[in-house]
Amino acid sequence: MVLLRISDKMSTFNEHQFEKKLLSLKDSQDSIQNLSAWCLQHRQQNKKIVAIWLKVLRKVKPDQRLTLFYLANDVIQYSKRKGYEFVQTFAPALQKATTLVRDNKVKQSILRIFKIWDERGIYDETFISDLTGLLTTSTKGQSSEQSQPLPDFQPRILIEKIKSCKECEDETDMLLKKLNDSHLSLSDADALRASLKDRRQGDDVVSEVDEGVAKMEAYVRALEQELKERAVLIELLEQGNQFYDVQKGEAKVVANAYKNFGSRVKNLKRRLDELIPSLKDCSPVPSPDVNAPSPSPDSDIELPEESDPIPGIMIYFFRSELQTL
């Protein structure tokens, strides 16, 4: 029973606990390997683990981002040997994370990780090339932005905050209207004294004053709350501006990569179109004459000599061109 409880406890995955582990991860072999083993133990939660890894990586400074990449490297390489899903799960997150480690202090270390993955066949050559391109391609204003931790920006929170500010504004306007509808002048003491003609009327005035003060206090509290909400909204808008600036830079990198790929495809098509006319005279099996008699079943077809270089050249050409794409 004790062993069963321990096993159940070890198999429990807590997102908040894992996030704290990532934030406290040290750049040491023991620290990285211990957390790597923890991730592998909870590999059934690989999608959540990778999502939280990327979330934390956005928050921390460049040095800590490198440490998180070391952790990912350890998990990915072990998973490759064992056939775990981490290799595939990490792939899209790595593309996003690579744009966050362009700082010169960590760039070369990240490139070494990519080189190891390439040499050991962790990912294919095309994927490694994409990661390298994302890492080495710089965008305007990127150096200053990437040196600072990116905010954990979520558009949903911004939308909710805008709605909250609108509700506060409506509440403040309503309280101000109620305050203005009160005909009692709280700022004119002489007018208040003049209205006190008898004791009964004095009690009514006191009641009105108390009611007016309560309305004023409610209005002031609403204003204070609205100011707080607006301050948070301004901060979220600034975070959103930074976040979307980075996203725009990443989109430009991807768009430029596709543009270059399209240009190379068009160039290959043009070269193939130029080569097509010459292929008519280079067929490895010559076409028979129109008036040639049909061959008998025992007839042999004359094929080109093996020394004929044309077919080999064509095969080499196609292979070399396709490899450049």
Tab-separated table of C-alpha atoms in Angstrom:
chain	number	residue	atom	x	y	z
A	1	MET	CA	0.000	0.000	0.000
A	2	VAL	CA	2.840	2.405	0.833
A	3	LEU	CA	4.593	1.654	-2.448
A	4	LEU	CA	1.355	2.217	-4.327
A	5	ARG	CA	0.848	5.617	-2.711
A	6	ILE	CA	4.418	6.646	-3.497
A	7	SER	CA	3.979	5.568	-7.115
A	8	ASP	CA	0.727	7.519	-7.394
A	9	LYS	CA	2.384	10.595	-5.946
A	10	MET	CA	5.308	10.356	-8.364
A	11	SER	CA	2.956	10.011	-11.336
A	12	THR	CA	1.011	13.157	-10.447
A	13	PHE	CA	1.740	16.064	-12.757
A	14	ASN	CA	1.326	19.556	-11.344
A	15	GLU	CA	1.647	22.402	-13.854
A	16	HIS	CA	2.421	25.065	-11.259
A	17	GLN	CA	5.054	22.863	-9.651
A	18	PHE	CA	6.689	22.182	-13.012
A	19	GLU	CA	6.766	25.895	-13.828
A	20	LYS	CA	8.542	26.561	-10.531
A	21	LYS	CA	11.042	23.820	-11.353
A	22	LEU	CA	11.807	25.464	-14.690
A	23	LEU	CA	12.222	28.906	-13.145
A	24	SER	CA	14.634	27.536	-10.543
A	25	LEU	CA	16.597	25.369	-13.003
A	26	LYS	CA	20.372	25.797	-12.627
A	27	ASP	CA	22.984	25.661	-15.361
A	28	SER	CA	24.553	22.490	-13.994
A	29	GLN	CA	24.603	18.926	-15.219
A	30	ASP	CA	22.909	17.538	-12.111
A	31	SER	CA	20.112	20.106	-12.139
A	32	ILE	CA	19.403	19.635	-15.840
A	33	GLN	CA	19.547	15.841	-15.739
A	34	ASN	CA	17.319	15.639	-12.661
A	35	LEU	CA	14.618	17.778	-14.247
A	36	SER	CA	15.055	15.923	-17.537
A	37	ALA	CA	14.412	12.636	-15.743
A	38	TRP	CA	11.327	14.181	-14.140
A	39	CYS	CA	10.015	15.218	-17.561
A	40	LEU	CA	10.654	11.771	-19.004
A	41	GLN	CA	8.894	10.191	-16.048
A	42	HIS	CA	5.831	12.323	-16.848
A	43	ARG	CA	6.107	11.849	-20.614
A	44	GLN	CA	2.373	11.123	-20.863
A	45	GLN	CA	1.980	14.865	-20.253
A	46	ASN	CA	4.491	15.749	-22.985
A	47	LYS	CA	2.248	18.358	-24.623
A	48	LYS	CA	1.679	20.214	-21.350
A	49	ILE	CA	5.365	19.979	-20.473
A	50	VAL	CA	6.431	21.510	-23.792
A	51	ALA	CA	3.779	24.243	-23.588
A	52	ILE	CA	4.891	25.261	-20.084
A	53	TRP	CA	8.553	25.077	-21.162
A	54	LEU	CA	7.847	27.587	-23.938
A	55	LYS	CA	5.780	29.768	-21.611
A	56	VAL	CA	8.601	29.994	-19.066
A	57	LEU	CA	11.208	30.519	-21.781
A	58	ARG	CA	9.332	33.648	-22.878
A	59	LYS	CA	9.519	35.053	-19.352
A	60	VAL	CA	13.161	34.582	-18.423
A	61	LYS	CA	16.400	36.288	-19.439
A	62	PRO	CA	18.697	35.036	-22.248
A	63	ASP	CA	21.044	33.089	-19.946
A	64	GLN	CA	18.150	31.177	-18.425
A	65	ARG	CA	16.725	30.540	-21.885
A	66	LEU	CA	19.952	28.791	-22.821
A	67	THR	CA	19.625	26.586	-19.736
A	68	LEU	CA	16.089	25.690	-20.791
A	69	PHE	CA	17.427	24.738	-24.226
A	70	TYR	CA	19.971	22.474	-22.534
A	71	LEU	CA	17.072	20.823	-20.726
A	72	ALA	CA	15.149	20.376	-23.979
A	73	ASN	CA	18.266	18.941	-25.611
A	74	ASP	CA	18.643	16.329	-22.872
A	75	VAL	CA	14.971	15.342	-23.031
A	76	ILE	CA	14.896	15.236	-26.837
A	77	GLN	CA	18.052	13.155	-27.264
A	78	TYR	CA	16.959	10.576	-24.695
A	79	SER	CA	13.480	10.472	-26.233
A	80	LYS	CA	14.993	9.887	-29.671
A	81	ARG	CA	16.789	6.791	-28.391
A	82	LYS	CA	13.701	5.471	-26.616
A	83	GLY	CA	11.132	6.492	-29.224
A	84	TYR	CA	9.231	8.861	-26.924
A	85	GLU	CA	6.900	11.533	-28.332
A	86	PHE	CA	8.931	14.457	-26.990
A	87	VAL	CA	10.902	14.654	-30.252
A	88	GLN	CA	7.782	15.452	-32.280
A	89	THR	CA	6.088	17.501	-29.552
A	90	PHE	CA	9.067	19.808	-29.121
A	91	ALA	CA	9.441	20.516	-32.865
A	92	PRO	CA	6.877	23.353	-33.281
A	93	ALA	CA	7.824	24.853	-29.910
A	94	LEU	CA	11.489	24.930	-30.927
A	95	GLN	CA	10.645	27.045	-33.964
A	96	LYS	CA	8.984	29.628	-31.731
A	97	ALA	CA	11.660	29.410	-29.055
A	98	THR	CA	14.534	29.835	-31.511
A	99	THR	CA	13.466	33.397	-32.266
A	100	LEU	CA	13.918	34.195	-28.561
A	101	VAL	CA	17.578	33.145	-28.305
A	102	ARG	CA	19.158	35.403	-30.914
A	103	ASP	CA	21.109	37.243	-28.243
A	104	ASN	CA	24.822	37.152	-29.071
A	105	LYS	CA	25.612	35.780	-25.604
A	106	VAL	CA	23.776	32.524	-26.271
A	107	LYS	CA	23.504	32.257	-30.060
A	108	GLN	CA	26.672	30.197	-30.585
A	109	SER	CA	25.687	27.743	-27.854
A	110	ILE	CA	22.282	27.275	-29.474
A	111	LEU	CA	23.960	26.680	-32.834
A	112	ARG	CA	26.089	23.944	-31.245
A	113	ILE	CA	22.925	22.235	-30.017
A	114	PHE	CA	21.473	22.367	-33.535
A	115	LYS	CA	24.712	20.940	-34.933
A	116	ILE	CA	24.550	18.012	-32.500
A	117	TRP	CA	20.953	17.308	-33.512
A	118	ASP	CA	21.996	17.353	-37.150
A	119	GLU	CA	24.995	15.061	-36.644
A	120	ARG	CA	23.038	12.548	-34.572
A	121	GLY	CA	19.967	12.595	-36.792
A	122	ILE	CA	17.661	13.867	-34.075
A	123	TYR	CA	15.830	16.022	-36.623
A	124	ASP	CA	16.115	16.017	-40.395
A	125	GLU	CA	18.351	18.394	-42.288
A	126	THR	CA	15.475	20.580	-43.487
A	127	PHE	CA	14.191	21.210	-39.969
A	128	ILE	CA	17.678	22.009	-38.658
A	129	SER	CA	18.157	24.393	-41.569
A	130	ASP	CA	14.902	26.148	-40.685
A	131	LEU	CA	15.948	26.520	-37.045
A	132	THR	CA	19.341	27.862	-38.058
A	133	GLY	CA	17.691	30.370	-40.366
A	134	LEU	CA	15.348	31.557	-37.625
A	135	LEU	CA	18.290	31.945	-35.267
A	136	THR	CA	20.636	33.802	-37.594
A	137	THR	CA	18.075	36.053	-39.272
A	138	SER	CA	17.771	39.362	-37.479
A	139	THR	CA	14.954	41.876	-37.628
A	140	LYS	CA	14.857	45.609	-36.984
A	141	GLY	CA	15.024	46.484	-33.310
A	142	GLN	CA	15.409	42.857	-32.409
A	143	SER	CA	18.579	43.077	-30.312
A	144	SER	CA	17.043	45.358	-27.711
A	145	GLU	CA	13.785	43.408	-27.586
A	146	GLN	CA	15.346	39.978	-27.352
A	147	SER	CA	17.634	41.027	-24.519
A	148	GLN	CA	14.572	41.560	-22.332
A	149	PRO	CA	12.162	38.828	-21.245
A	150	LEU	CA	9.005	38.809	-23.330
A	151	PRO	CA	5.747	39.271	-21.444
A	152	ASP	CA	3.477	36.286	-21.156
A	153	PHE	CA	0.906	38.092	-23.271
A	154	GLN	CA	-2.530	36.582	-23.797
A	155	PRO	CA	-5.035	38.442	-26.006
A	156	ARG	CA	-7.934	36.950	-24.058
A	157	ILE	CA	-6.803	38.715	-20.873
A	158	LEU	CA	-6.514	42.022	-22.728
A	159	ILE	CA	-10.051	41.674	-24.090
A	160	GLU	CA	-11.404	40.881	-20.636
A	161	LYS	CA	-9.602	43.892	-19.174
A	162	ILE	CA	-11.052	46.202	-21.834
A	163	LYS	CA	-14.536	44.954	-20.967
A	164	SER	CA	-13.800	45.432	-17.270
A	165	CYS	CA	-12.659	49.022	-17.852
A	166	LYS	CA	-15.828	49.746	-19.811
A	167	GLU	CA	-17.934	48.397	-16.949
A	168	CYS	CA	-16.024	50.577	-14.461
A	169	GLU	CA	-16.523	53.598	-16.698
A	170	ASP	CA	-20.265	52.956	-16.920
A	171	GLU	CA	-20.465	52.512	-13.153
A	172	THR	CA	-18.599	55.781	-12.559
A	173	ASP	CA	-20.836	57.667	-14.990
A	174	MET	CA	-23.954	56.308	-13.278
A	175	LEU	CA	-22.722	57.354	-9.820
A	176	LEU	CA	-21.807	60.806	-11.125
A	177	LYS	CA	-25.286	61.188	-12.593
A	178	LYS	CA	-26.852	60.243	-9.251
A	179	LEU	CA	-24.608	62.751	-7.527
A	180	ASN	CA	-25.578	65.510	-9.954
A	181	ASP	CA	-29.265	64.662	-9.606
A	182	SER	CA	-29.002	65.455	-5.909
A	183	HIS	CA	-30.066	69.097	-5.554
A	184	LEU	CA	-28.275	69.476	-2.252
A	185	SER	CA	-25.216	71.713	-2.526
A	186	LEU	CA	-22.607	70.183	-0.256
A	187	SER	CA	-20.059	72.887	-1.013
A	188	ASP	CA	-22.215	75.886	0.017
A	189	ALA	CA	-22.356	76.026	3.838
A	190	ASP	CA	-24.342	79.293	3.915
A	191	ALA	CA	-27.104	77.786	1.799
A	192	LEU	CA	-27.281	74.841	4.170
A	193	ARG	CA	-27.651	77.139	7.205
A	194	ALA	CA	-30.368	79.135	5.495
A	195	SER	CA	-32.360	75.973	4.875
A	196	LEU	CA	-32.387	75.094	8.582
A	197	LYS	CA	-35.634	76.861	9.583
A	198	ASP	CA	-36.775	74.449	12.238
A	199	ARG	CA	-35.686	71.260	13.956
A	200	ARG	CA	-37.734	68.983	11.721
A	201	GLN	CA	-36.323	70.556	8.575
A	202	GLY	CA	-32.838	70.360	10.103
A	203	ASP	CA	-33.206	66.602	10.515
A	204	ASP	CA	-34.216	66.313	6.855
A	205	VAL	CA	-31.198	68.352	5.779
A	206	VAL	CA	-28.848	66.190	7.859
A	207	SER	CA	-30.330	63.095	6.257
A	208	GLU	CA	-29.849	64.595	2.805
A	209	VAL	CA	-26.280	65.565	3.653
A	210	ASP	CA	-25.495	62.043	4.838
A	211	GLU	CA	-27.009	60.633	1.669
A	212	GLY	CA	-25.039	63.088	-0.456
A	213	VAL	CA	-21.788	62.248	1.323
A	214	ALA	CA	-22.430	58.539	0.777
A	215	LYS	CA	-22.969	59.171	-2.944
A	216	MET	CA	-19.798	61.238	-3.118
A	217	GLU	CA	-17.769	58.529	-1.372
A	218	ALA	CA	-19.175	55.875	-3.726
A	219	TYR	CA	-18.238	58.037	-6.709
A	220	VAL	CA	-14.689	58.541	-5.405
A	221	ARG	CA	-14.265	54.807	-4.819
A	222	ALA	CA	-15.491	54.096	-8.340
A	223	LEU	CA	-13.009	56.607	-9.748
A	224	GLU	CA	-10.150	55.001	-7.828
A	225	GLN	CA	-11.134	51.555	-9.100
A	226	GLU	CA	-11.382	52.845	-12.662
A	227	LEU	CA	-7.901	54.369	-12.403
A	228	LYS	CA	-6.491	51.027	-11.237
A	229	GLU	CA	-8.201	49.163	-14.063
A	230	ARG	CA	-6.928	51.648	-16.628
A	231	ALA	CA	-3.365	51.367	-15.300
A	232	VAL	CA	-3.476	47.587	-15.748
A	233	LEU	CA	-4.989	48.025	-19.209
A	234	ILE	CA	-2.185	50.372	-20.252
A	235	GLU	CA	0.403	47.826	-19.095
A	236	LEU	CA	-1.332	45.054	-21.047
A	237	LEU	CA	-1.462	47.227	-24.154
A	238	GLU	CA	2.269	47.903	-23.886
A	239	GLN	CA	2.933	44.178	-23.513
A	240	GLY	CA	0.722	43.488	-26.513
A	241	ASN	CA	2.598	46.053	-28.562
A	242	GLN	CA	5.927	44.388	-27.734
A	243	PHE	CA	4.525	40.906	-28.300
A	244	TYR	CA	3.066	41.688	-31.716
A	245	ASP	CA	6.213	43.534	-32.787
A	246	VAL	CA	8.161	40.327	-32.189
A	247	GLN	CA	5.478	38.258	-33.916
A	248	LYS	CA	5.639	40.583	-36.903
A	249	GLY	CA	9.401	40.092	-37.105
A	250	GLU	CA	8.996	36.321	-36.981
A	251	ALA	CA	6.318	36.439	-39.669
A	252	LYS	CA	8.671	38.421	-41.904
A	253	VAL	CA	11.352	35.766	-41.450
A	254	VAL	CA	8.955	32.978	-42.416
A	255	ALA	CA	7.538	34.956	-45.339
A	256	ASN	CA	11.036	35.677	-46.616
A	257	ALA	CA	11.945	31.985	-46.351
A	258	TYR	CA	8.911	30.985	-48.416
A	259	LYS	CA	9.671	33.726	-50.913
A	260	ASN	CA	13.213	32.429	-51.369
A	261	PHE	CA	11.927	28.875	-51.704
A	262	GLY	CA	9.437	29.969	-54.355
A	263	SER	CA	12.186	31.738	-56.283
A	264	ARG	CA	14.320	28.603	-56.246
A	265	VAL	CA	11.394	26.499	-57.480
A	266	LYS	CA	10.754	28.956	-60.316
A	267	ASN	CA	14.438	28.937	-61.209
A	268	LEU	CA	14.464	25.140	-61.326
A	269	LYS	CA	11.347	25.119	-63.506
A	270	ARG	CA	12.954	27.592	-65.893
A	271	ARG	CA	16.072	25.460	-66.194
A	272	LEU	CA	13.992	22.339	-66.752
A	273	ASP	CA	11.946	24.112	-69.423
A	274	GLU	CA	15.175	25.051	-71.167
A	275	LEU	CA	16.349	21.450	-70.973
A	276	ILE	CA	13.148	19.822	-72.265
A	277	PRO	CA	13.881	20.424	-75.995
A	278	SER	CA	17.224	18.655	-75.687
A	279	LEU	CA	15.617	15.638	-74.026
A	280	LYS	CA	13.788	14.727	-77.221
A	281	ASP	CA	17.073	13.707	-78.845
A	282	CYS	CA	18.446	12.017	-75.730
A	283	SER	CA	15.899	9.290	-75.151
A	284	PRO	CA	17.601	6.152	-73.782
A	285	VAL	CA	15.248	4.071	-75.998
A	286	PRO	CA	15.216	5.426	-79.596
A	287	SER	CA	11.766	5.723	-81.130
A	288	PRO	CA	11.293	3.483	-84.209
A	289	ASP	CA	10.664	4.933	-87.623
A	290	VAL	CA	7.039	5.425	-88.588
A	291	ASN	CA	7.354	2.907	-91.431
A	292	ALA	CA	9.367	0.412	-89.429
A	293	PRO	CA	7.865	-3.070	-89.242
A	294	SER	CA	6.569	-4.331	-85.942
A	295	PRO	CA	9.215	-6.368	-84.117
A	296	SER	CA	8.721	-10.057	-83.768
A	297	PRO	CA	8.604	-11.657	-80.317
A	298	ASP	CA	12.146	-12.926	-80.796
A	299	SER	CA	13.582	-9.575	-81.870
A	300	ASP	CA	16.010	-7.731	-79.626
A	301	ILE	CA	15.658	-4.020	-78.959
A	302	GLU	CA	18.882	-2.108	-79.333
A	303	LEU	CA	19.529	-0.034	-76.245
A	304	PRO	CA	22.169	2.693	-75.861
A	305	GLU	CA	25.601	1.673	-74.752
A	306	GLU	CA	26.341	1.923	-71.040
A	307	SER	CA	29.043	4.409	-71.918
A	308	ASP	CA	26.405	6.838	-73.154
A	309	PRO	CA	26.634	9.667	-70.557
A	310	ILE	CA	23.312	11.330	-71.263
A	311	PRO	CA	21.010	9.359	-68.912
A	312	GLY	CA	23.511	9.513	-66.057
A	313	ILE	CA	23.961	13.236	-66.500
A	314	MET	CA	20.216	13.784	-66.417
A	315	ILE	CA	19.787	11.758	-63.242
A	316	TYR	CA	22.607	13.662	-61.578
A	317	PHE	CA	21.093	16.967	-62.675
A	318	PHE	CA	17.673	16.188	-61.236
A	319	ARG	CA	19.101	14.920	-57.973
A	320	SER	CA	21.380	17.909	-57.482
A	321	GLU	CA	18.625	20.394	-58.255
A	322	LEU	CA	16.097	18.765	-55.946
A	323	GLN	CA	18.597	18.700	-53.098
A	324	THR	CA	18.975	22.477	-53.306
A	325	LEU	CA	15.269	23.018	-52.650
